[in-house]
């Protein structure tokens, strides 16, 4: 019996690629560049499974096929807003993702960003590399204390809870959360957290605001100029969720006019392009989408995709099926 044919749209960790190749008839995108809609359309008519990543835009044009060969889009990552889910469903194409395995590493990076922007680590590193450091002085690059402050978390799923654990137990921070559904009291109690009903309730009382909510049309530009105005003048915004949840033009304005203390971003609206207004903001830390970028997380994500594929082609229900 012929093995299912599988396309991996970007390069993955070697161990995962080798395991996939032992089980499936695998084609690799050795150029390691995003595929075009036309290339996806061709792939969906050729392969039994396509394994996309967050950088792959599988919209209506990519899915404009009469007889797709693809039976499953096994996504490498948690978010899947880059896939036109409704169009895929009309073709009977299943969609899976990879939850759980990247929560800790993404929370680690969110904490990294929070500490960097609060303590002006980006400013200091740039100054050193440019050879401009003139030595220690009492007023040099004075930042903000993190310990004991209030952290507002928007989106209290797996990653948001990991962030709360690090902030509360590691830095003694007070935790305020806003979530689209009620969080169980025992989960809130675990982190000494208080849930508030709206983002408008959370922003004015938070010294730091960390975004861990889903992307997509529902949350597009969720953090806009009106909500930025609700933040404290010395508060900081951290985004490791999805780029589209922040209105980048509004954020740039807030940073340029110092209406908030600063921001730290790992994700952007139009990756890999970055809004040029953001690059002009010194009170901003930017990283190139490194949330899950550890050996452990990236391998675990790949093996989670493999588990979902195995279940699907063995006639079982994949545990991470989202559509």
PDB file of C-alpha atoms in Angstrom:
ATOM      1  CA  UNK A   1       0.000   0.000   0.000  1.00  0.00           C
ATOM      2  CA  UNK A   2       1.384   3.413  -1.010  1.00  0.00           C
ATOM      3  CA  UNK A   3       2.394   5.729   1.811  1.00  0.00           C
ATOM      4  CA  UNK A   4       0.516   9.057   2.082  1.00  0.00           C
ATOM      5  CA  UNK A   5       2.285  11.919   0.349  1.00  0.00           C
ATOM      6  CA  UNK A   6       3.190  14.878   2.540  1.00  0.00           C
ATOM      7  CA  UNK A   7       4.552  18.362   1.807  1.00  0.00           C
ATOM      8  CA  UNK A   8       6.514  20.179   4.538  1.00  0.00           C
ATOM      9  CA  UNK A   9       6.285  23.857   3.617  1.00  0.00           C
ATOM     10  CA  UNK A  10       9.389  25.046   5.546  1.00  0.00           C
ATOM     11  CA  UNK A  11      12.503  23.397   6.983  1.00  0.00           C
ATOM     12  CA  UNK A  12      11.864  21.715  10.350  1.00  0.00           C
ATOM     13  CA  UNK A  13      14.273  20.301  12.959  1.00  0.00           C
ATOM     14  CA  UNK A  14      16.299  17.430  11.492  1.00  0.00           C
ATOM     15  CA  UNK A  15      15.005  14.826  13.927  1.00  0.00           C
ATOM     16  CA  UNK A  16      11.410  15.573  12.968  1.00  0.00           C
ATOM     17  CA  UNK A  17      12.087  15.582   9.234  1.00  0.00           C
ATOM     18  CA  UNK A  18      13.845  12.229   9.507  1.00  0.00           C
ATOM     19  CA  UNK A  19      10.961  10.676  11.419  1.00  0.00           C
ATOM     20  CA  UNK A  20       8.408  12.007   8.944  1.00  0.00           C
ATOM     21  CA  UNK A  21      10.447  10.634   6.032  1.00  0.00           C
ATOM     22  CA  UNK A  22      10.449   7.167   7.620  1.00  0.00           C
ATOM     23  CA  UNK A  23       6.663   7.104   7.764  1.00  0.00           C
ATOM     24  CA  UNK A  24       5.487   9.121   4.770  1.00  0.00           C
ATOM     25  CA  UNK A  25       6.385   9.961   1.197  1.00  0.00           C
ATOM     26  CA  UNK A  26       7.729  13.419   2.065  1.00  0.00           C
ATOM     27  CA  UNK A  27       8.546  16.407  -0.125  1.00  0.00           C
ATOM     28  CA  UNK A  28      10.612  19.231   1.401  1.00  0.00           C
ATOM     29  CA  UNK A  29      10.654  22.924   0.584  1.00  0.00           C
ATOM     30  CA  UNK A  30      14.440  23.059   0.544  1.00  0.00           C
ATOM     31  CA  UNK A  31      14.443  26.743  -0.428  1.00  0.00           C
ATOM     32  CA  UNK A  32      12.815  27.405   2.982  1.00  0.00           C
ATOM     33  CA  UNK A  33      10.782  30.367   1.709  1.00  0.00           C
ATOM     34  CA  UNK A  34       7.049  31.043   1.991  1.00  0.00           C
ATOM     35  CA  UNK A  35       5.060  29.450  -0.817  1.00  0.00           C
ATOM     36  CA  UNK A  36       2.806  31.534  -3.031  1.00  0.00           C
ATOM     37  CA  UNK A  37      -0.938  30.993  -3.288  1.00  0.00           C
ATOM     38  CA  UNK A  38      -0.391  29.372  -6.668  1.00  0.00           C
ATOM     39  CA  UNK A  39       2.158  26.960  -5.243  1.00  0.00           C
ATOM     40  CA  UNK A  40      -0.215  26.064  -2.416  1.00  0.00           C
ATOM     41  CA  UNK A  41      -3.022  25.506  -4.903  1.00  0.00           C
ATOM     42  CA  UNK A  42      -0.800  23.101  -6.824  1.00  0.00           C
ATOM     43  CA  UNK A  43       0.281  21.349  -3.614  1.00  0.00           C
ATOM     44  CA  UNK A  44      -3.302  20.893  -2.423  1.00  0.00           C
ATOM     45  CA  UNK A  45      -4.061  19.085  -5.674  1.00  0.00           C
ATOM     46  CA  UNK A  46      -0.956  16.886  -5.396  1.00  0.00           C
ATOM     47  CA  UNK A  47      -0.303  15.858  -1.763  1.00  0.00           C
ATOM     48  CA  UNK A  48      -2.413  13.931   0.734  1.00  0.00           C
ATOM     49  CA  UNK A  49      -1.254  16.233   3.535  1.00  0.00           C
ATOM     50  CA  UNK A  50       0.240  19.717   3.658  1.00  0.00           C
ATOM     51  CA  UNK A  51       2.120  20.816   6.777  1.00  0.00           C
ATOM     52  CA  UNK A  52       2.047  24.638   6.950  1.00  0.00           C
ATOM     53  CA  UNK A  53       3.472  27.101   9.452  1.00  0.00           C
ATOM     54  CA  UNK A  54       2.333  30.521  10.669  1.00  0.00           C
ATOM     55  CA  UNK A  55       4.190  32.187   7.776  1.00  0.00           C
ATOM     56  CA  UNK A  56       2.071  30.345   5.196  1.00  0.00           C
ATOM     57  CA  UNK A  57      -0.966  32.262   3.967  1.00  0.00           C
ATOM     58  CA  UNK A  58      -3.512  29.654   2.876  1.00  0.00           C
ATOM     59  CA  UNK A  59      -6.374  31.913   1.878  1.00  0.00           C
ATOM     60  CA  UNK A  60      -9.270  31.620  -0.609  1.00  0.00           C
ATOM     61  CA  UNK A  61      -6.967  31.787  -3.636  1.00  0.00           C
ATOM     62  CA  UNK A  62      -4.780  28.955  -2.352  1.00  0.00           C
ATOM     63  CA  UNK A  63      -7.864  26.825  -1.715  1.00  0.00           C
ATOM     64  CA  UNK A  64      -9.558  27.616  -5.030  1.00  0.00           C
ATOM     65  CA  UNK A  65      -9.421  24.040  -6.320  1.00  0.00           C
ATOM     66  CA  UNK A  66     -12.123  21.726  -7.632  1.00  0.00           C
ATOM     67  CA  UNK A  67     -10.744  18.373  -6.507  1.00  0.00           C
ATOM     68  CA  UNK A  68      -8.201  18.710  -3.712  1.00  0.00           C
ATOM     69  CA  UNK A  69      -5.947  15.758  -3.014  1.00  0.00           C
ATOM     70  CA  UNK A  70      -5.084  17.141   0.424  1.00  0.00           C
ATOM     71  CA  UNK A  71      -7.116  15.649   3.234  1.00  0.00           C
ATOM     72  CA  UNK A  72      -5.419  17.384   6.178  1.00  0.00           C
ATOM     73  CA  UNK A  73      -3.564  20.622   6.893  1.00  0.00           C
ATOM     74  CA  UNK A  74      -1.435  19.662   9.911  1.00  0.00           C
ATOM     75  CA  UNK A  75      -0.308  23.050  11.160  1.00  0.00           C
ATOM     76  CA  UNK A  76       3.068  23.539  12.844  1.00  0.00           C
ATOM     77  CA  UNK A  77       2.042  26.021  15.557  1.00  0.00           C
ATOM     78  CA  UNK A  78      -0.868  26.906  17.800  1.00  0.00           C
ATOM     79  CA  UNK A  79      -2.478  29.706  15.803  1.00  0.00           C
ATOM     80  CA  UNK A  80      -4.184  28.930  12.517  1.00  0.00           C
ATOM     81  CA  UNK A  81      -5.669  32.277  11.455  1.00  0.00           C
ATOM     82  CA  UNK A  82      -3.396  32.153   8.401  1.00  0.00           C
ATOM     83  CA  UNK A  83      -5.644  29.373   7.067  1.00  0.00           C
ATOM     84  CA  UNK A  84      -9.075  30.031   5.551  1.00  0.00           C
ATOM     85  CA  UNK A  85     -10.781  27.523   7.815  1.00  0.00           C
ATOM     86  CA  UNK A  86     -14.256  27.832   6.299  1.00  0.00           C
ATOM     87  CA  UNK A  87     -13.002  27.303   2.754  1.00  0.00           C
ATOM     88  CA  UNK A  88     -10.949  24.309   3.888  1.00  0.00           C
ATOM     89  CA  UNK A  89     -14.013  22.828   5.565  1.00  0.00           C
ATOM     90  CA  UNK A  90     -16.021  23.062   2.329  1.00  0.00           C
ATOM     91  CA  UNK A  91     -13.405  20.764   0.786  1.00  0.00           C
ATOM     92  CA  UNK A  92     -13.576  18.392   3.739  1.00  0.00           C
ATOM     93  CA  UNK A  93      -9.981  19.191   4.702  1.00  0.00           C
ATOM     94  CA  UNK A  94      -9.165  18.618   8.368  1.00  0.00           C
ATOM     95  CA  UNK A  95      -6.998  21.106  10.282  1.00  0.00           C
ATOM     96  CA  UNK A  96      -4.842  20.382  13.339  1.00  0.00           C
ATOM     97  CA  UNK A  97      -2.485  22.513  15.432  1.00  0.00           C
ATOM     98  CA  UNK A  98       0.181  22.014  18.130  1.00  0.00           C
ATOM     99  CA  UNK A  99      -0.969  23.325  21.533  1.00  0.00           C
ATOM    100  CA  UNK A 100       0.715  22.762  24.913  1.00  0.00           C
ATOM    101  CA  UNK A 101       4.251  22.083  23.736  1.00  0.00           C
ATOM    102  CA  UNK A 102       5.316  25.711  23.238  1.00  0.00           C
ATOM    103  CA  UNK A 103       3.523  27.329  26.195  1.00  0.00           C
ATOM    104  CA  UNK A 104       6.481  27.392  28.570  1.00  0.00           C
ATOM    105  CA  UNK A 105       8.989  28.703  26.040  1.00  0.00           C
ATOM    106  CA  UNK A 106       6.636  31.415  24.797  1.00  0.00           C
ATOM    107  CA  UNK A 107       5.999  32.529  28.379  1.00  0.00           C
ATOM    108  CA  UNK A 108       9.761  32.563  28.969  1.00  0.00           C
ATOM    109  CA  UNK A 109      10.160  34.925  26.023  1.00  0.00           C
ATOM    110  CA  UNK A 110       7.320  37.160  27.197  1.00  0.00           C
ATOM    111  CA  UNK A 111       9.109  37.480  30.537  1.00  0.00           C
ATOM    112  CA  UNK A 112      12.349  38.230  28.674  1.00  0.00           C
ATOM    113  CA  UNK A 113      10.654  41.024  26.737  1.00  0.00           C
ATOM    114  CA  UNK A 114       9.070  42.452  29.879  1.00  0.00           C
ATOM    115  CA  UNK A 115      12.394  42.580  31.687  1.00  0.00           C
ATOM    116  CA  UNK A 116      14.208  43.977  28.656  1.00  0.00           C
ATOM    117  CA  UNK A 117      11.833  46.880  28.125  1.00  0.00           C
ATOM    118  CA  UNK A 118      11.492  47.658  31.839  1.00  0.00           C
ATOM    119  CA  UNK A 119      15.263  47.721  32.418  1.00  0.00           C
ATOM    120  CA  UNK A 120      16.119  49.352  29.065  1.00  0.00           C
ATOM    121  CA  UNK A 121      18.273  46.406  28.043  1.00  0.00           C
ATOM    122  CA  UNK A 122      17.865  47.163  24.359  1.00  0.00           C
ATOM    123  CA  UNK A 123      19.084  50.737  24.848  1.00  0.00           C
ATOM    124  CA  UNK A 124      22.078  49.541  26.814  1.00  0.00           C
ATOM    125  CA  UNK A 125      23.075  46.869  24.337  1.00  0.00           C
ATOM    126  CA  UNK A 126      22.868  49.298  21.403  1.00  0.00           C
ATOM    127  CA  UNK A 127      24.957  51.850  23.317  1.00  0.00           C
ATOM    128  CA  UNK A 128      27.668  49.303  24.097  1.00  0.00           C
ATOM    129  CA  UNK A 129      27.882  47.970  20.549  1.00  0.00           C
ATOM    130  CA  UNK A 130      28.130  51.513  19.176  1.00  0.00           C
ATOM    131  CA  UNK A 131      31.042  52.234  21.532  1.00  0.00           C
ATOM    132  CA  UNK A 132      29.152  55.080  23.187  1.00  0.00           C
ATOM    133  CA  UNK A 133      29.228  53.989  26.839  1.00  0.00           C
ATOM    134  CA  UNK A 134      31.023  56.605  28.932  1.00  0.00           C
ATOM    135  CA  UNK A 135      30.835  54.677  32.212  1.00  0.00           C
ATOM    136  CA  UNK A 136      28.528  54.235  35.208  1.00  0.00           C
ATOM    137  CA  UNK A 137      26.607  57.242  36.484  1.00  0.00           C
ATOM    138  CA  UNK A 138      23.541  57.573  38.740  1.00  0.00           C
ATOM    139  CA  UNK A 139      21.170  58.824  36.047  1.00  0.00           C
ATOM    140  CA  UNK A 140      22.255  56.534  33.216  1.00  0.00           C
ATOM    141  CA  UNK A 141      19.566  54.379  31.531  1.00  0.00           C
ATOM    142  CA  UNK A 142      17.318  54.343  34.579  1.00  0.00           C
ATOM    143  CA  UNK A 143      14.544  51.802  34.082  1.00  0.00           C
ATOM    144  CA  UNK A 144      11.536  50.500  35.984  1.00  0.00           C
ATOM    145  CA  UNK A 145      11.350  47.933  38.766  1.00  0.00           C
ATOM    146  CA  UNK A 146       9.385  44.801  37.859  1.00  0.00           C
ATOM    147  CA  UNK A 147       9.097  42.974  41.186  1.00  0.00           C
ATOM    148  CA  UNK A 148       5.890  43.640  43.074  1.00  0.00           C
ATOM    149  CA  UNK A 149       4.190  45.464  40.196  1.00  0.00           C
ATOM    150  CA  UNK A 150       0.802  44.627  38.665  1.00  0.00           C
ATOM    151  CA  UNK A 151       0.748  42.506  35.522  1.00  0.00           C
ATOM    152  CA  UNK A 152      -2.385  42.528  33.381  1.00  0.00           C
ATOM    153  CA  UNK A 153      -2.749  39.419  31.228  1.00  0.00           C
ATOM    154  CA  UNK A 154      -5.177  39.464  28.299  1.00  0.00           C
ATOM    155  CA  UNK A 155      -5.981  35.871  27.349  1.00  0.00           C
ATOM    156  CA  UNK A 156      -5.604  33.385  30.180  1.00  0.00           C
ATOM    157  CA  UNK A 157      -5.105  30.112  28.383  1.00  0.00           C
ATOM    158  CA  UNK A 158      -2.056  27.883  28.647  1.00  0.00           C
ATOM    159  CA  UNK A 159       0.523  30.551  27.793  1.00  0.00           C
ATOM    160  CA  UNK A 160      -1.167  33.249  29.853  1.00  0.00           C
ATOM    161  CA  UNK A 161      -1.160  30.957  32.879  1.00  0.00           C
ATOM    162  CA  UNK A 162       2.513  30.120  32.375  1.00  0.00           C
ATOM    163  CA  UNK A 163       3.224  33.843  32.250  1.00  0.00           C
ATOM    164  CA  UNK A 164       1.278  34.357  35.485  1.00  0.00           C
ATOM    165  CA  UNK A 165       3.258  31.590  37.182  1.00  0.00           C
ATOM    166  CA  UNK A 166       6.582  33.191  36.300  1.00  0.00           C
ATOM    167  CA  UNK A 167       5.493  36.707  37.222  1.00  0.00           C
ATOM    168  CA  UNK A 168       3.694  35.844  40.463  1.00  0.00           C
ATOM    169  CA  UNK A 169       6.049  33.286  41.942  1.00  0.00           C
ATOM    170  CA  UNK A 170       9.266  34.627  40.451  1.00  0.00           C
ATOM    171  CA  UNK A 171       8.725  38.367  40.832  1.00  0.00           C
ATOM    172  CA  UNK A 172       5.937  38.686  43.375  1.00  0.00           C
ATOM    173  CA  UNK A 173       3.706  40.437  40.848  1.00  0.00           C
ATOM    174  CA  UNK A 174       0.004  40.989  41.329  1.00  0.00           C
ATOM    175  CA  UNK A 175      -1.956  39.340  38.518  1.00  0.00           C
ATOM    176  CA  UNK A 176      -5.070  40.774  36.868  1.00  0.00           C
ATOM    177  CA  UNK A 177      -6.571  38.848  33.953  1.00  0.00           C
ATOM    178  CA  UNK A 178      -9.151  39.411  31.250  1.00  0.00           C
ATOM    179  CA  UNK A 179     -10.389  36.380  29.352  1.00  0.00           C
ATOM    180  CA  UNK A 180     -13.272  35.855  26.932  1.00  0.00           C
ATOM    181  CA  UNK A 181     -14.732  33.191  29.233  1.00  0.00           C
ATOM    182  CA  UNK A 182     -14.836  32.828  32.999  1.00  0.00           C
ATOM    183  CA  UNK A 183     -11.676  31.334  34.481  1.00  0.00           C
ATOM    184  CA  UNK A 184     -12.216  28.674  37.140  1.00  0.00           C
ATOM    185  CA  UNK A 185     -11.735  30.071  40.671  1.00  0.00           C
ATOM    186  CA  UNK A 186      -9.164  27.409  41.520  1.00  0.00           C
ATOM    187  CA  UNK A 187      -7.018  28.442  38.543  1.00  0.00           C
ATOM    188  CA  UNK A 188      -7.165  32.103  39.529  1.00  0.00           C
ATOM    189  CA  UNK A 189      -6.325  31.213  43.130  1.00  0.00           C
ATOM    190  CA  UNK A 190      -3.273  29.271  41.956  1.00  0.00           C
ATOM    191  CA  UNK A 191      -1.642  32.540  40.866  1.00  0.00           C
ATOM    192  CA  UNK A 192      -3.347  34.934  43.262  1.00  0.00           C
ATOM    193  CA  UNK A 193      -5.082  36.351  40.191  1.00  0.00           C
ATOM    194  CA  UNK A 194      -8.208  38.470  39.862  1.00  0.00           C
ATOM    195  CA  UNK A 195     -10.347  38.332  36.733  1.00  0.00           C
ATOM    196  CA  UNK A 196     -11.946  41.537  35.447  1.00  0.00           C
ATOM    197  CA  UNK A 197     -14.773  41.621  32.901  1.00  0.00           C
ATOM    198  CA  UNK A 198     -13.270  43.875  30.235  1.00  0.00           C
ATOM    199  CA  UNK A 199      -9.991  45.070  28.798  1.00  0.00           C
ATOM    200  CA  UNK A 200     -11.061  48.563  29.810  1.00  0.00           C
ATOM    201  CA  UNK A 201     -11.112  47.394  33.427  1.00  0.00           C
ATOM    202  CA  UNK A 202      -7.669  45.811  33.167  1.00  0.00           C
ATOM    203  CA  UNK A 203      -5.614  48.508  31.443  1.00  0.00           C
ATOM    204  CA  UNK A 204      -5.774  51.395  33.942  1.00  0.00           C
ATOM    205  CA  UNK A 205      -4.618  49.260  36.875  1.00  0.00           C
ATOM    206  CA  UNK A 206      -1.746  47.430  35.149  1.00  0.00           C
ATOM    207  CA  UNK A 207       1.920  48.412  35.228  1.00  0.00           C
ATOM    208  CA  UNK A 208       2.600  45.822  32.528  1.00  0.00           C
ATOM    209  CA  UNK A 209       0.122  44.394  30.005  1.00  0.00           C
ATOM    210  CA  UNK A 210       0.967  41.073  28.335  1.00  0.00           C
ATOM    211  CA  UNK A 211      -1.082  39.793  25.397  1.00  0.00           C
ATOM    212  CA  UNK A 212      -1.757  36.055  25.118  1.00  0.00           C
ATOM    213  CA  UNK A 213      -5.056  36.074  23.213  1.00  0.00           C
ATOM    214  CA  UNK A 214      -5.913  34.496  19.843  1.00  0.00           C
ATOM    215  CA  UNK A 215      -5.489  36.441  16.623  1.00  0.00           C
ATOM    216  CA  UNK A 216      -7.910  36.566  13.728  1.00  0.00           C
ATOM    217  CA  UNK A 217     -10.605  38.997  12.672  1.00  0.00           C
ATOM    218  CA  UNK A 218     -12.300  38.976  16.082  1.00  0.00           C
ATOM    219  CA  UNK A 219      -9.261  40.468  17.809  1.00  0.00           C
ATOM    220  CA  UNK A 220      -7.810  42.536  14.954  1.00  0.00           C
ATOM    221  CA  UNK A 221      -6.405  45.838  16.298  1.00  0.00           C
ATOM    222  CA  UNK A 222      -7.801  44.975  19.721  1.00  0.00           C
ATOM    223  CA  UNK A 223      -5.177  47.250  21.278  1.00  0.00           C
ATOM    224  CA  UNK A 224      -6.014  50.514  19.534  1.00  0.00           C
ATOM    225  CA  UNK A 225      -5.501  54.204  20.283  1.00  0.00           C
ATOM    226  CA  UNK A 226      -8.530  54.358  22.582  1.00  0.00           C
ATOM    227  CA  UNK A 227      -7.300  51.476  24.698  1.00  0.00           C
ATOM    228  CA  UNK A 228      -3.698  52.672  24.699  1.00  0.00           C
ATOM    229  CA  UNK A 229      -5.004  55.918  26.183  1.00  0.00           C
ATOM    230  CA  UNK A 230      -6.361  53.903  29.108  1.00  0.00           C
ATOM    231  CA  UNK A 231      -2.908  52.624  30.059  1.00  0.00           C
ATOM    232  CA  UNK A 232      -0.812  54.316  32.708  1.00  0.00           C
ATOM    233  CA  UNK A 233       1.745  56.791  31.361  1.00  0.00           C
ATOM    234  CA  UNK A 234       4.561  54.611  32.706  1.00  0.00           C
ATOM    235  CA  UNK A 235       3.016  51.229  31.767  1.00  0.00           C
ATOM    236  CA  UNK A 236       4.459  48.768  29.260  1.00  0.00           C
ATOM    237  CA  UNK A 237       2.793  46.618  26.580  1.00  0.00           C
ATOM    238  CA  UNK A 238       4.181  43.159  25.702  1.00  0.00           C
ATOM    239  CA  UNK A 239       2.917  41.186  22.713  1.00  0.00           C
ATOM    240  CA  UNK A 240       3.879  37.577  22.021  1.00  0.00           C
ATOM    241  CA  UNK A 241       0.392  36.641  20.760  1.00  0.00           C
ATOM    242  CA  UNK A 242      -0.310  37.714  17.178  1.00  0.00           C
ATOM    243  CA  UNK A 243       0.756  40.850  15.364  1.00  0.00           C
ATOM    244  CA  UNK A 244      -2.722  41.759  14.205  1.00  0.00           C
ATOM    245  CA  UNK A 245      -4.064  42.248  17.729  1.00  0.00           C
ATOM    246  CA  UNK A 246      -2.132  45.545  18.048  1.00  0.00           C
ATOM    247  CA  UNK A 247      -2.758  48.634  15.912  1.00  0.00           C
ATOM    248  CA  UNK A 248       0.890  49.323  15.160  1.00  0.00           C
ATOM    249  CA  UNK A 249       0.343  52.879  13.929  1.00  0.00           C
ATOM    250  CA  UNK A 250      -1.489  53.739  17.150  1.00  0.00           C
ATOM    251  CA  UNK A 251       1.226  52.064  19.218  1.00  0.00           C
ATOM    252  CA  UNK A 252       3.954  54.005  17.418  1.00  0.00           C
ATOM    253  CA  UNK A 253       2.132  57.251  18.189  1.00  0.00           C
ATOM    254  CA  UNK A 254       1.793  56.319  21.857  1.00  0.00           C
ATOM    255  CA  UNK A 255       5.502  55.506  22.044  1.00  0.00           C
ATOM    256  CA  UNK A 256       6.648  58.618  20.188  1.00  0.00           C
ATOM    257  CA  UNK A 257       4.593  60.933  22.390  1.00  0.00           C
ATOM    258  CA  UNK A 258       5.392  58.994  25.604  1.00  0.00           C
ATOM    259  CA  UNK A 259       1.769  58.360  26.497  1.00  0.00           C
ATOM    260  CA  UNK A 260       2.897  54.910  27.669  1.00  0.00           C
ATOM    261  CA  UNK A 261       6.234  53.875  29.130  1.00  0.00           C
ATOM    262  CA  UNK A 262       7.252  51.492  26.381  1.00  0.00           C
ATOM    263  CA  UNK A 263       6.473  48.266  24.551  1.00  0.00           C
ATOM    264  CA  UNK A 264       8.069  44.974  23.556  1.00  0.00           C
ATOM    265  CA  UNK A 265       6.974  42.993  20.490  1.00  0.00           C
ATOM    266  CA  UNK A 266       7.799  39.532  19.209  1.00  0.00           C
ATOM    267  CA  UNK A 267       5.101  39.543  16.509  1.00  0.00           C
ATOM    268  CA  UNK A 268       4.030  42.030  13.854  1.00  0.00           C
ATOM    269  CA  UNK A 269       1.053  42.795  11.618  1.00  0.00           C
ATOM    270  CA  UNK A 270       2.809  42.121   8.311  1.00  0.00           C
ATOM    271  CA  UNK A 271       5.667  39.787   9.127  1.00  0.00           C
ATOM    272  CA  UNK A 272       8.451  39.834   8.109  1.00  0.00           C
ATOM    273  CA  UNK A 273       7.899  43.505   7.254  1.00  0.00           C
ATOM    274  CA  UNK A 274       7.982  45.843  10.256  1.00  0.00           C
ATOM    275  CA  UNK A 275       6.136  49.150  10.337  1.00  0.00           C
ATOM    276  CA  UNK A 276       8.886  51.767   9.788  1.00  0.00           C
ATOM    277  CA  UNK A 277       7.288  53.993  12.428  1.00  0.00           C
ATOM    278  CA  UNK A 278       8.082  51.354  15.051  1.00  0.00           C
ATOM    279  CA  UNK A 279      11.758  51.319  14.123  1.00  0.00           C
ATOM    280  CA  UNK A 280      11.962  54.978  15.139  1.00  0.00           C
ATOM    281  CA  UNK A 281      10.829  54.269  18.721  1.00  0.00           C
ATOM    282  CA  UNK A 282      13.685  53.904  21.197  1.00  0.00           C
ATOM    283  CA  UNK A 283      11.307  52.841  23.986  1.00  0.00           C
ATOM    284  CA  UNK A 284      10.448  49.688  22.042  1.00  0.00           C
ATOM    285  CA  UNK A 285      12.089  46.257  22.114  1.00  0.00           C
ATOM    286  CA  UNK A 286      11.570  44.114  18.999  1.00  0.00           C
ATOM    287  CA  UNK A 287      12.394  40.450  18.389  1.00  0.00           C
ATOM    288  CA  UNK A 288      11.835  38.410  15.183  1.00  0.00           C
ATOM    289  CA  UNK A 289       9.047  36.035  16.308  1.00  0.00           C
ATOM    290  CA  UNK A 290      11.139  33.940  18.684  1.00  0.00           C
ATOM    291  CA  UNK A 291       8.385  32.838  21.069  1.00  0.00           C
ATOM    292  CA  UNK A 292       8.790  29.099  20.458  1.00  0.00           C
ATOM    293  CA  UNK A 293      12.384  29.289  19.235  1.00  0.00           C
ATOM    294  CA  UNK A 294      14.038  26.715  21.467  1.00  0.00           C
ATOM    295  CA  UNK A 295      15.326  23.329  20.353  1.00  0.00           C
ATOM    296  CA  UNK A 296      12.981  21.630  22.770  1.00  0.00           C
ATOM    297  CA  UNK A 297       9.836  23.469  21.690  1.00  0.00           C
ATOM    298  CA  UNK A 298      10.456  23.325  17.954  1.00  0.00           C
ATOM    299  CA  UNK A 299      11.113  19.584  18.053  1.00  0.00           C
ATOM    300  CA  UNK A 300       8.075  18.988  20.255  1.00  0.00           C
ATOM    301  CA  UNK A 301       5.914  20.960  17.832  1.00  0.00           C
ATOM    302  CA  UNK A 302       7.093  18.823  14.939  1.00  0.00           C
ATOM    303  CA  UNK A 303       6.487  15.553  16.751  1.00  0.00           C
ATOM    304  CA  UNK A 304       3.026  16.785  17.743  1.00  0.00           C
ATOM    305  CA  UNK A 305       2.284  17.309  14.040  1.00  0.00           C
ATOM    306  CA  UNK A 306       3.521  13.777  13.402  1.00  0.00           C
ATOM    307  CA  UNK A 307       1.208  12.414  16.092  1.00  0.00           C
ATOM    308  CA  UNK A 308      -1.746  14.174  14.500  1.00  0.00           C
ATOM    309  CA  UNK A 309      -0.825  12.869  11.055  1.00  0.00           C
ATOM    310  CA  UNK A 310      -0.445   9.319  12.322  1.00  0.00           C
ATOM    311  CA  UNK A 311      -3.839   9.416  14.026  1.00  0.00           C
ATOM    312  CA  UNK A 312      -5.509  10.864  10.947  1.00  0.00           C
ATOM    313  CA  UNK A 313      -4.123   8.349   8.461  1.00  0.00           C
ATOM    314  CA  UNK A 314      -4.815   5.472  10.867  1.00  0.00           C
ATOM    315  CA  UNK A 315      -8.479   6.485  10.904  1.00  0.00           C
ATOM    316  CA  UNK A 316      -8.401   7.899  14.435  1.00  0.00           C
ATOM    317  CA  UNK A 317      -9.494  11.351  15.567  1.00  0.00           C
ATOM    318  CA  UNK A 318      -6.407  13.591  15.903  1.00  0.00           C
ATOM    319  CA  UNK A 319      -6.305  14.993  19.415  1.00  0.00           C
ATOM    320  CA  UNK A 320      -5.474  18.480  18.170  1.00  0.00           C
ATOM    321  CA  UNK A 321      -8.091  18.767  15.443  1.00  0.00           C
ATOM    322  CA  UNK A 322      -9.481  22.318  15.310  1.00  0.00           C
ATOM    323  CA  UNK A 323     -11.627  21.999  12.171  1.00  0.00           C
TER     324      UNK A 323
END
